[in-house]
Coordinates of C-alpha atoms in Angstrom, one line a residue:
M84 CA 87.4 181.6 -192.1
R85 CA 90.6 179.4 -191.9
E86 CA 91.5 178.4 -188.5
T87 CA 94.9 176.9 -187.6
I88 CA 96.6 176.2 -184.4
E89 CA 100.5 176.5 -183.9
F90 CA 102.5 174.5 -181.5
R91 CA 106.0 175.0 -180.2
I92 CA 107.3 171.6 -179.2
P93 CA 110.7 170.5 -177.7
E94 CA 112.7 168.8 -180.6
R95 CA 113.4 165.9 -178.3
H96 CA 109.7 165.1 -178.1
A97 CA 108.8 165.9 -181.5
A98 CA 111.5 163.8 -183.1
R99 CA 110.3 160.8 -180.9
L100 CA 106.5 161.2 -181.1
L101 CA 105.6 163.0 -184.2
E102 CA 105.6 161.7 -187.7
P103 CA 108.7 162.3 -189.7
G104 CA 108.9 165.8 -191.4
L105 CA 106.0 167.4 -189.6
G106 CA 106.6 171.0 -188.8
V107 CA 109.9 173.0 -189.1
R108 CA 112.8 173.2 -186.6
L109 CA 113.3 176.8 -185.4
D110 CA 116.6 175.9 -183.6
E111 CA 118.3 172.9 -182.1
S112 CA 115.8 172.5 -179.4
T113 CA 112.4 173.7 -180.7
R114 CA 110.1 172.6 -183.5
K115 CA 107.1 174.6 -184.8
V116 CA 104.0 172.8 -185.9
V117 CA 101.1 174.5 -187.7
L118 CA 98.0 172.6 -188.7
P119 CA 94.4 173.2 -189.6
I120 CA 92.5 173.0 -186.3
E121 CA 90.2 170.2 -187.7
D122 CA 93.4 168.1 -188.8
K123 CA 93.4 164.6 -187.2
R124 CA 97.1 165.2 -186.2
V125 CA 95.9 167.9 -183.9
Q126 CA 93.8 165.4 -182.0
E127 CA 97.0 163.1 -181.9
I128 CA 98.9 166.0 -180.3
G129 CA 96.0 166.3 -177.9
R130 CA 96.3 162.6 -177.0
I131 CA 99.9 162.9 -176.4
E132 CA 99.6 166.1 -174.3
R133 CA 97.0 164.4 -172.0
D134 CA 99.4 161.5 -171.5
F135 CA 102.2 164.0 -170.5
A136 CA 99.7 166.0 -168.3
Q137 CA 99.0 162.8 -166.2
K138 CA 102.7 162.8 -165.5
G139 CA 102.7 166.4 -164.4
T140 CA 104.4 167.8 -167.5
S141 CA 103.5 169.1 -171.0
F142 CA 104.3 167.9 -174.5
F143 CA 104.4 171.3 -176.0
L144 CA 106.0 174.6 -174.8
G145 CA 103.2 176.8 -176.1
W146 CA 100.3 177.1 -178.6
S147 CA 98.3 179.8 -180.4
I148 CA 95.3 179.7 -182.5
H149 CA 95.1 181.9 -185.6
R150 CA 92.0 182.8 -187.6
R151 CA 92.3 184.3 -191.0
Y152 CA 89.2 185.9 -192.6
T153 CA 88.2 186.9 -196.1
E154 CA 87.6 190.6 -196.6
K155 CA 84.0 189.6 -197.3
E156 CA 83.7 188.0 -193.9
I157 CA 85.2 191.0 -192.1
Q158 CA 82.9 193.4 -194.1
S159 CA 79.8 191.5 -193.4
A160 CA 80.3 190.9 -189.8
E161 CA 77.8 192.6 -187.3
L162 CA 80.4 192.6 -184.6
L163 CA 84.1 192.2 -184.4
N164 CA 86.8 191.3 -181.7
L165 CA 89.5 193.8 -181.6
V166 CA 92.6 191.9 -180.7
I167 CA 95.3 194.2 -179.6
R168 CA 98.8 193.0 -180.9
A169 CA 100.9 195.8 -179.5
Y170 CA 102.0 195.1 -175.9
F171 CA 104.5 196.7 -173.6
E172 CA 105.7 196.9 -170.0
P173 CA 106.2 198.0 -167.3
P174 CA 102.5 198.2 -166.4
G175 CA 100.9 201.1 -164.6
S176 CA 101.3 199.7 -161.1
M177 CA 105.1 199.7 -161.5
C178 CA 105.0 203.3 -162.6
G179 CA 103.0 204.8 -159.8
T180 CA 99.3 203.9 -160.8
E181 CA 97.4 202.8 -157.8
Y182 CA 94.5 200.3 -157.7
D183 CA 91.9 199.8 -155.0
D184 CA 92.6 196.0 -154.6
A185 CA 90.7 196.0 -151.3
V186 CA 87.5 195.7 -153.5
A187 CA 88.7 193.3 -156.0
C188 CA 87.3 189.9 -156.1
Q189 CA 89.1 187.7 -153.3
H190 CA 88.9 184.7 -155.7
C191 CA 90.1 186.0 -159.1
G192 CA 91.5 189.5 -158.5
A193 CA 88.9 191.2 -160.9
G194 CA 87.1 194.5 -160.3
A195 CA 90.0 196.6 -158.7
P196 CA 89.3 200.2 -159.8
M197 CA 92.0 202.7 -160.4
K198 CA 92.5 205.2 -157.6
T199 CA 94.7 207.5 -159.6
P200 CA 95.2 208.5 -163.2
L201 CA 97.1 206.1 -165.3
I202 CA 100.8 206.6 -165.0
L203 CA 103.2 205.0 -167.5
N204 CA 106.6 205.1 -168.9
T205 CA 105.3 206.3 -172.2
R206 CA 108.7 206.0 -173.9
R207 CA 108.2 202.2 -173.7
V208 CA 105.0 202.3 -175.7
P209 CA 105.4 200.7 -179.2
K210 CA 106.0 203.4 -181.9
N211 CA 103.6 204.1 -184.7
K212 CA 100.8 202.1 -183.0
D213 CA 97.4 203.6 -182.6
I214 CA 96.2 201.2 -179.9
A215 CA 98.4 199.2 -177.5
Q216 CA 98.1 197.9 -174.1
T217 CA 100.3 196.9 -171.0
I218 CA 100.7 193.4 -169.8
A219 CA 98.3 194.2 -167.2
G220 CA 95.5 195.2 -169.7
E221 CA 95.7 199.0 -169.5
I222 CA 94.8 200.3 -173.0
V223 CA 96.3 203.4 -174.5
V224 CA 95.4 205.1 -177.8
S225 CA 97.0 207.7 -180.1
P226 CA 95.7 211.3 -180.6
R227 CA 94.6 210.4 -184.1
F228 CA 92.5 207.5 -182.6
V229 CA 90.8 209.9 -180.3
D230 CA 90.2 212.5 -182.9
A231 CA 88.7 209.9 -185.4
F232 CA 86.5 208.4 -182.7
Q233 CA 85.1 211.9 -181.7
E234 CA 84.9 213.3 -185.2
H235 CA 82.6 210.3 -186.3
C236 CA 80.5 210.7 -183.2
L237 CA 81.1 207.1 -182.1
R238 CA 79.8 205.9 -178.7
G239 CA 80.9 203.7 -175.8
A240 CA 84.1 205.2 -174.7
E241 CA 85.9 208.1 -173.1
F242 CA 89.6 209.1 -173.2
R243 CA 91.5 210.2 -170.1
P244 CA 95.0 211.7 -170.1
V245 CA 98.0 209.3 -169.4
L246 CA 100.6 210.7 -167.1
H247 CA 104.3 210.2 -167.7
Q248 CA 106.8 208.6 -165.5
G249 CA 110.2 210.3 -165.9
R250 CA 111.0 211.9 -169.2
K251 CA 107.9 212.6 -171.2
G252 CA 107.1 210.2 -174.1
P253 CA 104.5 210.4 -176.7
Q254 CA 101.1 212.0 -176.0
L255 CA 98.6 209.2 -175.2
S256 CA 95.1 208.8 -173.9
Q257 CA 93.7 205.8 -171.8
L258 CA 90.8 204.2 -173.5
V259 CA 88.0 203.7 -170.9
V260 CA 85.0 201.8 -172.2
T261 CA 81.8 203.2 -170.7
S262 CA 79.1 201.1 -172.5
P263 CA 77.3 198.2 -170.8
P264 CA 79.1 194.8 -171.0
L265 CA 78.2 192.4 -173.7
K266 CA 77.1 189.0 -172.2
L267 CA 79.0 186.1 -173.4
T268 CA 76.9 183.0 -174.2
S269 CA 77.7 179.3 -173.7
R270 CA 79.0 178.9 -177.3
T271 CA 82.1 180.9 -176.3
V272 CA 84.6 178.2 -175.4
A273 CA 87.5 178.9 -172.9
G274 CA 89.9 176.7 -171.1
N275 CA 93.6 176.1 -170.1
N276 CA 94.4 174.9 -173.6
P277 CA 92.6 173.3 -176.6
F278 CA 92.8 170.0 -174.9
D279 CA 92.0 171.0 -171.4
L280 CA 88.7 172.9 -170.9
D281 CA 89.4 173.2 -167.2
E282 CA 86.5 170.9 -166.1
R283 CA 87.7 171.3 -162.4
N284 CA 87.3 175.0 -162.6
E285 CA 90.8 175.7 -161.4
H286 CA 90.9 178.9 -163.5
R287 CA 87.2 179.9 -163.2
C288 CA 85.9 182.3 -160.5
P289 CA 83.1 180.9 -158.3
M290 CA 81.6 184.4 -158.5
G291 CA 81.3 184.1 -162.2
H292 CA 83.8 186.9 -163.2
I293 CA 86.2 184.6 -165.3
A294 CA 85.1 182.7 -168.5
G295 CA 88.5 180.8 -168.4
L296 CA 92.2 181.1 -168.6
N297 CA 92.3 181.3 -172.5
Q298 CA 89.8 182.2 -175.2
L299 CA 89.7 179.2 -177.5
S300 CA 86.8 179.9 -179.8
E301 CA 85.3 183.0 -181.6
L302 CA 83.2 185.2 -179.1
Y303 CA 79.5 184.8 -179.1
V304 CA 77.4 187.4 -177.1
E305 CA 73.7 188.1 -176.3
R306 CA 72.2 190.5 -178.8
A307 CA 69.9 191.8 -176.1
S308 CA 72.8 193.0 -174.1
H309 CA 74.0 195.4 -176.8
D310 CA 72.8 199.0 -176.5
G311 CA 74.2 200.1 -179.9
S312 CA 77.5 201.4 -178.7
D313 CA 80.5 201.3 -181.1
I314 CA 82.9 199.8 -178.6
C315 CA 82.1 197.4 -175.6
L316 CA 83.8 195.0 -173.3
T317 CA 82.7 191.4 -172.6
D318 CA 81.1 190.8 -169.2
K319 CA 83.5 187.9 -168.4
L320 CA 87.1 188.0 -168.3
F321 CA 89.9 185.7 -169.4
G322 CA 93.2 185.0 -167.7
D323 CA 94.0 185.1 -164.0
R324 CA 95.8 187.3 -161.4
R325 CA 99.5 186.5 -161.4
G326 CA 101.9 189.2 -160.3
E327 CA 101.3 192.2 -162.3
L328 CA 99.0 190.3 -164.7
R329 CA 95.3 190.9 -164.4
P330 CA 92.3 189.1 -165.9
E331 CA 91.0 191.0 -169.0
S332 CA 87.8 191.5 -170.9
R333 CA 87.6 191.2 -174.6
L334 CA 87.1 194.3 -176.8
L335 CA 84.3 194.4 -179.3
I336 CA 83.7 197.1 -181.9
S337 CA 80.9 197.9 -184.4
P338 CA 81.2 197.9 -188.2
K339 CA 81.1 201.7 -188.0
L340 CA 84.3 201.8 -185.9
R341 CA 85.9 199.1 -188.0
D342 CA 85.3 201.4 -191.1
V343 CA 86.9 204.3 -189.3
L344 CA 90.0 202.4 -188.3
T345 CA 90.3 201.0 -191.7
E346 CA 90.0 204.4 -193.3
M347 CA 92.8 205.9 -191.1
K348 CA 94.9 202.8 -191.5
A349 CA 95.2 202.2 -187.7
K350 CA 97.9 200.0 -186.4
G351 CA 98.4 197.7 -183.3
F352 CA 95.7 195.2 -183.7
I353 CA 93.9 192.6 -185.8
L354 CA 90.1 191.9 -186.2
E355 CA 88.3 188.7 -185.7
V356 CA 84.6 188.1 -186.4
A357 CA 82.3 187.9 -183.2
H358 CA 78.8 186.8 -183.2
F359 CA 75.4 187.9 -181.8
E360 CA 73.0 185.3 -180.5

């Protein structure tokens, strides 16, 4: 596995504090820097970021971690993290979907069940994708995803109709995971960013619902918590409740479902290796 980290840094900061020639300018005001995560220059960026944080600001505008696997690594994995890459809005709550927020956690907002079927403006769903999700984490799948899942007798999910707001868009189903959650272990690292692991627990729920604001490492789960289902969610969530955004679990799949998705050339996601412990 090759792991890199990408930063978007204001050019005025990069020109002053980074070595000459590091990264590429995207425009007059922003520089993109991509480095292997173990590169010593990443730690130097971390040192600069901590200095900025002490002054109440940030050195970089954004960051993202990229993991690239060989085909052998993907094929030999016992468990995979299905990372959805097709997002859309507005979320269900802005289209008429109702949630019972009265029973959600008062600290983190997790655990609010739907009171109605999922209602979406389905014309806004990315075209030609077999799986996508709203910015609030509501997951929809294509008819051929549903057909393949059922045809191969896969376990761990059910599919509910999605209602349309306004003019009817493509036929979709809501993916509802029914299997027991997989328990994250302490080897799963989460935090505010790669240099701030949220030691003050500003973005962790005192009730234990939230692993952290962002996932920083690969996922590690307890093998004993897996009942053999082909699709599962993690027991802890990532993110926080801000406006329409809700904290989300991670979606984990079996090699069998991986093979089905590969065979049908499904679109809308990437796969990362996850680990049993």
